[in-house]
XYZ file of C-alpha atoms in Angstrom:
370
model
C -46.165 87.638 -39.642
C -42.770 86.911 -40.073
C -40.419 85.190 -37.240
C -36.287 85.950 -36.371
C -35.992 81.669 -35.959
C -34.711 79.844 -39.478
C -35.924 77.211 -37.963
C -39.325 78.083 -37.618
C -38.643 80.328 -41.232
C -38.978 77.292 -42.481
C -40.458 74.962 -41.316
C -41.560 72.081 -43.884
C -38.326 71.846 -43.923
C -36.988 68.128 -42.690
C -40.546 68.243 -40.334
C -41.997 64.494 -41.629
C -45.578 64.559 -42.410
C -48.289 64.155 -38.680
C -51.270 64.814 -38.227
C -52.616 68.328 -37.434
C -54.327 67.520 -34.226
C -51.383 65.602 -32.856
C -48.876 68.481 -33.804
C -51.516 71.440 -31.931
C -51.904 68.792 -28.736
C -48.345 68.012 -28.369
C -47.952 72.491 -28.312
C -50.705 72.472 -26.043
C -49.446 70.344 -23.816
C -45.996 72.277 -23.951
C -47.345 75.328 -23.417
C -48.895 74.896 -20.482
C -45.752 73.670 -18.695
C -44.379 76.958 -19.416
C -46.965 78.867 -17.312
C -49.306 79.483 -20.458
C -52.928 80.034 -19.041
C -54.933 77.181 -21.718
C -57.408 75.817 -20.704
C -59.971 72.816 -22.851
C -61.728 75.922 -24.023
C -58.274 77.495 -26.070
C -57.810 73.823 -27.133
C -60.845 73.040 -28.979
C -60.744 76.963 -30.539
C -57.705 75.171 -32.191
C -59.418 72.376 -33.583
C -61.920 74.867 -35.072
C -59.871 76.554 -36.673
C -58.564 73.635 -37.932
C -61.210 71.719 -38.578
C -62.224 74.772 -40.532
C -59.399 74.480 -43.224
C -56.395 77.157 -41.075
C -53.476 75.396 -40.204
C -52.773 72.722 -43.564
C -49.089 73.350 -43.108
C -46.993 73.218 -39.867
C -45.863 77.740 -40.517
C -49.746 78.133 -41.373
C -50.274 75.873 -37.540
C -47.788 78.343 -35.240
C -49.515 81.306 -36.777
C -52.881 80.207 -36.545
C -51.634 78.977 -32.673
C -49.353 81.661 -32.439
C -52.908 83.659 -32.650
C -54.701 82.381 -30.459
C -52.826 81.486 -27.969
C -50.506 84.667 -27.436
C -52.415 87.066 -25.811
C -48.850 89.609 -26.205
C -45.960 90.326 -27.011
C -43.983 88.181 -24.197
C -45.855 84.638 -25.318
C -45.600 85.265 -29.289
C -41.417 85.641 -28.109
C -41.296 82.074 -25.903
C -43.405 80.017 -28.473
C -42.019 80.253 -31.065
C -38.644 77.992 -28.986
C -41.289 76.260 -27.648
C -42.824 75.370 -31.442
C -39.378 74.555 -33.130
C -38.812 72.225 -29.463
C -41.751 70.655 -30.078
C -40.838 70.351 -34.156
C -37.425 68.443 -33.184
C -39.400 66.550 -31.287
C -41.049 64.509 -33.613
C -39.721 61.746 -34.308
C -38.159 60.841 -38.131
C -39.440 57.485 -40.047
C -36.349 56.053 -40.924
C -36.533 53.923 -44.686
C -35.319 50.636 -45.335
C -34.081 49.540 -48.235
C -35.755 46.892 -49.892
C -34.024 44.083 -49.378
C -33.807 41.079 -52.029
C -34.596 37.760 -51.874
C -31.310 35.511 -51.422
C -30.935 33.292 -53.823
C -30.618 29.132 -52.491
C -28.205 27.808 -54.472
C -30.012 24.348 -56.077
C -29.873 20.627 -55.066
C -29.217 18.175 -57.990
C -31.533 15.374 -56.784
C -29.017 11.757 -56.689
C -31.361 9.405 -58.617
C -32.868 6.468 -56.381
C -31.106 3.245 -57.073
C -32.710 0.592 -59.275
C -34.543 -2.212 -56.746
C -34.878 -5.711 -58.082
C -38.536 -6.585 -58.187
C -38.038 -9.560 -58.309
C -35.507 -10.192 -54.926
C -38.241 -8.345 -53.196
C -41.259 -11.027 -53.460
C -40.610 -13.865 -51.193
C -42.768 -16.705 -52.720
C -46.137 -17.077 -49.200
C -45.571 -19.901 -46.268
C -47.159 -23.086 -46.767
C -50.258 -22.847 -44.603
C -50.439 -25.178 -42.798
C -53.583 -26.085 -42.384
C -53.914 -27.842 -45.548
C -51.120 -29.947 -44.094
C -52.789 -30.871 -41.152
C -56.508 -33.298 -41.286
C -59.188 -31.440 -40.438
C -60.492 -33.717 -36.856
C -63.763 -34.109 -37.326
C -66.851 -32.873 -34.574
C -67.147 -34.791 -31.731
C -71.280 -34.741 -30.503
C -72.246 -35.041 -26.239
C -75.259 -33.542 -24.075
C -75.166 -30.149 -22.790
C -75.627 -29.336 -18.664
C -79.275 -28.597 -17.899
C -79.785 -25.993 -15.578
C -82.524 -25.289 -13.224
C -84.724 -22.275 -14.016
C -84.446 -19.390 -11.069
C -87.456 -19.222 -9.362
C -86.719 -16.220 -6.872
C -87.449 -16.502 -2.834
C -90.699 -14.884 -1.609
C -90.087 -12.435 1.096
C -92.856 -12.677 4.293
C -92.095 -9.948 5.497
C -94.806 -6.924 4.027
C -93.715 -4.175 6.487
C -91.530 -1.103 5.467
C -88.214 -0.677 6.896
C -89.059 2.517 8.595
C -86.336 4.407 11.403
C -88.335 4.153 14.811
C -89.064 6.800 16.785
C -90.316 5.795 20.348
C -91.476 9.671 21.662
C -90.939 13.623 19.207
C -89.059 16.174 22.531
C -92.378 18.202 21.362
C -94.459 16.107 23.492
C -91.794 15.954 26.359
C -91.843 18.886 26.871
C -96.194 19.077 26.540
C -96.446 15.925 28.060
C -95.014 17.109 31.657
C -96.171 20.297 31.943
C -99.162 18.059 33.600
C -97.024 17.076 36.006
C -98.278 19.374 38.903
C -99.197 19.346 42.173
C -100.388 22.090 43.604
C -100.137 23.703 47.380
C -100.983 26.848 48.419
C -98.628 27.326 51.001
C -97.574 30.652 50.022
C -99.073 34.571 50.841
C -102.440 35.563 50.500
C -101.878 38.034 47.661
C -104.300 36.061 44.971
C -107.903 37.596 44.876
C -109.953 34.206 44.792
C -112.894 36.055 42.295
C -115.703 33.217 42.882
C -115.334 34.113 46.611
C -115.354 37.699 46.132
C -118.970 36.801 43.730
C -119.912 33.742 46.492
C -119.464 37.083 49.562
C -121.585 39.769 47.653
C -124.613 38.022 46.624
C -124.186 36.933 50.218
C -123.981 39.691 52.252
C -125.638 42.050 49.272
C -122.396 44.989 48.523
C -119.119 45.338 47.431
C -116.811 45.683 50.375
C -113.518 43.789 49.864
C -111.990 41.328 47.791
C -111.447 37.742 49.329
C -107.870 37.040 48.517
C -106.284 33.167 49.231
C -103.311 32.077 48.854
C -100.725 31.550 46.593
C -99.677 28.098 45.735
C -96.881 26.173 44.291
C -95.880 22.486 42.240
C -94.987 20.906 45.264
C -94.190 17.199 43.096
C -91.313 15.509 42.827
C -89.894 13.888 40.577
C -87.732 10.496 40.695
C -85.371 8.718 37.121
C -84.321 5.987 37.382
C -82.609 5.105 33.804
C -81.486 2.344 32.723
C -77.838 3.037 30.909
C -76.133 0.912 28.283
C -76.319 -2.347 26.890
C -80.235 -2.813 24.948
C -80.463 0.111 26.018
C -78.120 1.828 24.234
C -80.305 2.747 20.958
C -82.449 4.707 23.439
C -79.575 7.429 25.185
C -81.558 9.722 22.621
C -84.887 9.960 24.310
C -83.606 9.220 27.607
C -81.401 12.183 27.046
C -84.502 14.826 25.553
C -86.248 13.262 28.676
C -83.461 15.020 30.785
C -82.842 18.091 29.911
C -87.380 18.632 28.808
C -87.788 17.397 32.881
C -85.410 19.950 34.097
C -85.484 23.144 31.934
C -88.816 22.584 30.295
C -92.014 21.150 32.540
C -93.276 22.763 35.660
C -90.797 22.058 38.034
C -87.429 23.770 39.491
C -84.501 21.898 38.944
C -84.544 21.143 42.817
C -87.815 19.149 42.099
C -85.915 16.710 39.580
C -83.554 13.920 40.782
C -81.748 11.552 38.407
C -80.331 8.500 38.295
C -79.119 5.250 36.293
C -78.650 1.719 36.640
C -77.211 -1.283 34.318
C -80.151 -3.712 33.872
C -81.514 -4.000 37.305
C -80.390 -2.169 40.605
C -78.838 -3.024 42.532
C -77.629 -1.905 45.570
C -76.166 0.857 43.686
C -77.699 3.838 41.321
C -75.086 6.131 39.690
C -74.905 10.241 39.157
C -74.310 9.720 35.498
C -74.982 8.344 32.232
C -70.711 6.563 32.315
C -71.837 4.804 35.161
C -68.392 6.355 37.374
C -69.938 7.435 40.024
C -72.258 5.038 42.860
C -74.507 6.570 45.520
C -76.232 4.247 47.516
C -79.657 3.364 46.813
C -81.072 3.268 50.418
C -79.188 7.081 50.534
C -81.450 8.124 47.062
C -85.016 6.395 48.302
C -84.310 7.933 52.089
C -84.143 11.580 50.324
C -88.188 9.875 48.894
C -91.544 11.076 50.345
C -94.759 9.896 50.088
C -95.615 12.165 46.731
C -91.994 11.832 45.222
C -93.030 10.609 41.367
C -91.138 7.672 40.926
C -90.350 6.672 36.994
C -88.203 3.680 35.661
C -87.076 3.925 31.804
C -85.922 0.709 31.012
C -86.423 -2.659 28.842
C -86.765 -4.607 31.063
C -85.433 -7.427 28.956
C -87.787 -6.513 26.257
C -84.639 -5.219 23.366
C -83.367 -8.982 23.167
C -86.796 -11.081 23.666
C -85.053 -12.681 26.415
C -87.136 -14.465 30.270
C -84.324 -14.721 32.533
C -86.030 -15.278 36.556
C -82.900 -14.103 37.930
C -83.655 -10.442 37.029
C -86.869 -11.003 37.552
C -85.731 -11.835 41.430
C -84.131 -8.692 41.498
C -86.629 -6.467 39.832
C -88.853 -7.401 42.416
C -86.896 -6.586 44.760
C -85.991 -3.634 43.824
C -89.576 -2.402 43.607
C -90.418 -3.494 46.418
C -88.631 -1.011 48.082
C -89.689 2.067 46.106
C -93.444 0.864 46.748
C -92.702 0.651 50.709
C -91.401 4.952 50.234
C -93.424 5.783 47.580
C -96.827 4.664 45.321
C -96.651 6.582 42.209
C -94.461 4.772 40.592
C -94.372 4.165 36.969
C -92.787 2.196 34.027
C -91.855 3.831 30.353
C -90.424 1.330 28.479
C -89.020 1.993 24.736
C -89.683 -1.233 23.344
C -93.341 -2.032 21.152
C -95.868 -3.955 23.543
C -95.357 -6.616 21.490
C -92.102 -6.555 22.183
C -92.516 -7.328 25.566
C -94.809 -11.944 24.686
C -91.850 -13.976 25.986
C -89.933 -11.806 28.150
C -88.948 -10.528 30.723
C -90.812 -7.495 30.579
C -94.384 -9.230 30.899
C -93.796 -10.428 34.420
C -92.890 -7.396 35.653
C -95.432 -5.098 33.623
C -97.851 -7.984 35.918
C -95.988 -6.097 38.744
C -96.087 -2.191 37.665
C -97.938 0.434 35.836
C -95.657 -0.541 32.517
C -96.447 1.805 29.101
C -95.401 1.757 26.058
C -92.630 5.235 25.470
C -95.118 7.034 23.481
C -96.924 9.780 23.565
C -100.292 8.051 24.667
C -97.920 5.761 27.204
C -96.515 9.196 28.754
C -99.396 10.732 29.566
C -100.578 7.567 31.448
C -97.462 7.345 33.391
C -97.756 10.702 34.415
C -101.564 10.877 35.676
C -99.752 7.677 37.230
C -97.066 10.076 39.027
C -99.224 11.961 39.408
C -101.540 10.220 41.422
C -104.828 9.875 39.444
């Protein structure tokens, strides 16, 4: 097939060597940009033709691509200028002439100066130890050091963190603080009474109802604050929270007040002891069924036995007993620490228990009236 384009007639003129596959892809992209309807199938067909031996030269490749991709005379006429532009866009590598290595001028090294070997030799210094006479060694007695004897440790018990009672034990024990009173509506079926009535009459007619019960117990907490009770603030906080929110009592049935060492004329509503309230006002709201629980170390933390504190505590307890007999004392210190302190004397005036699981259980039994 002949062509009117002179460049296309002699396509091998001024054409650098190039891979026919790359030339095919360049032509394929250019033809698609000119709205030739070519796809992957046409490109693969051209590559198979090149692999089969067609299009070894640019002229043969142009004829092969024209046969495969041009479907009418108009496309064949458009193919020629596109092919020429693709050939012209191939960069021609420039060949640089070989460069000869530059000649470097030879350097004439000057001969080193002659050094007199005798001039550098210096006589060695005369050792001073040779001139000085040697001192004679003097013999003396060595110091005597006593052997190390470690002191015996009389304390054999390991150091352990002291936790009087867990929060779980507090929740469990508070649920026993109940004083049930049947003063509600009669809407609870009494199974035992119903069975007795059926047995007595010989037939079942209707169930027997009883009144609904409610917990009539009330609790007054008096907590020693600050001073020697500072390490036990956490347990006092747990004691209050479990009594208010996790017991069988309503919040209105629990009253909490604070004091320092001994309740005096005033107690306090807050832990910072800044909101005083008269002790007489607090006791005026108590009845003979009010459960009173005191939490204090009673001087056992420091081990002091103070007559002034014992007298003040005795006077305070006598006031409490005028309003209620359901009184118990929780001491956060172990019972063996009460000996020799004010707590030992106070324990003879009121039921005092150690703040542990058994102690709290016994104290709740006391304030329940058991």
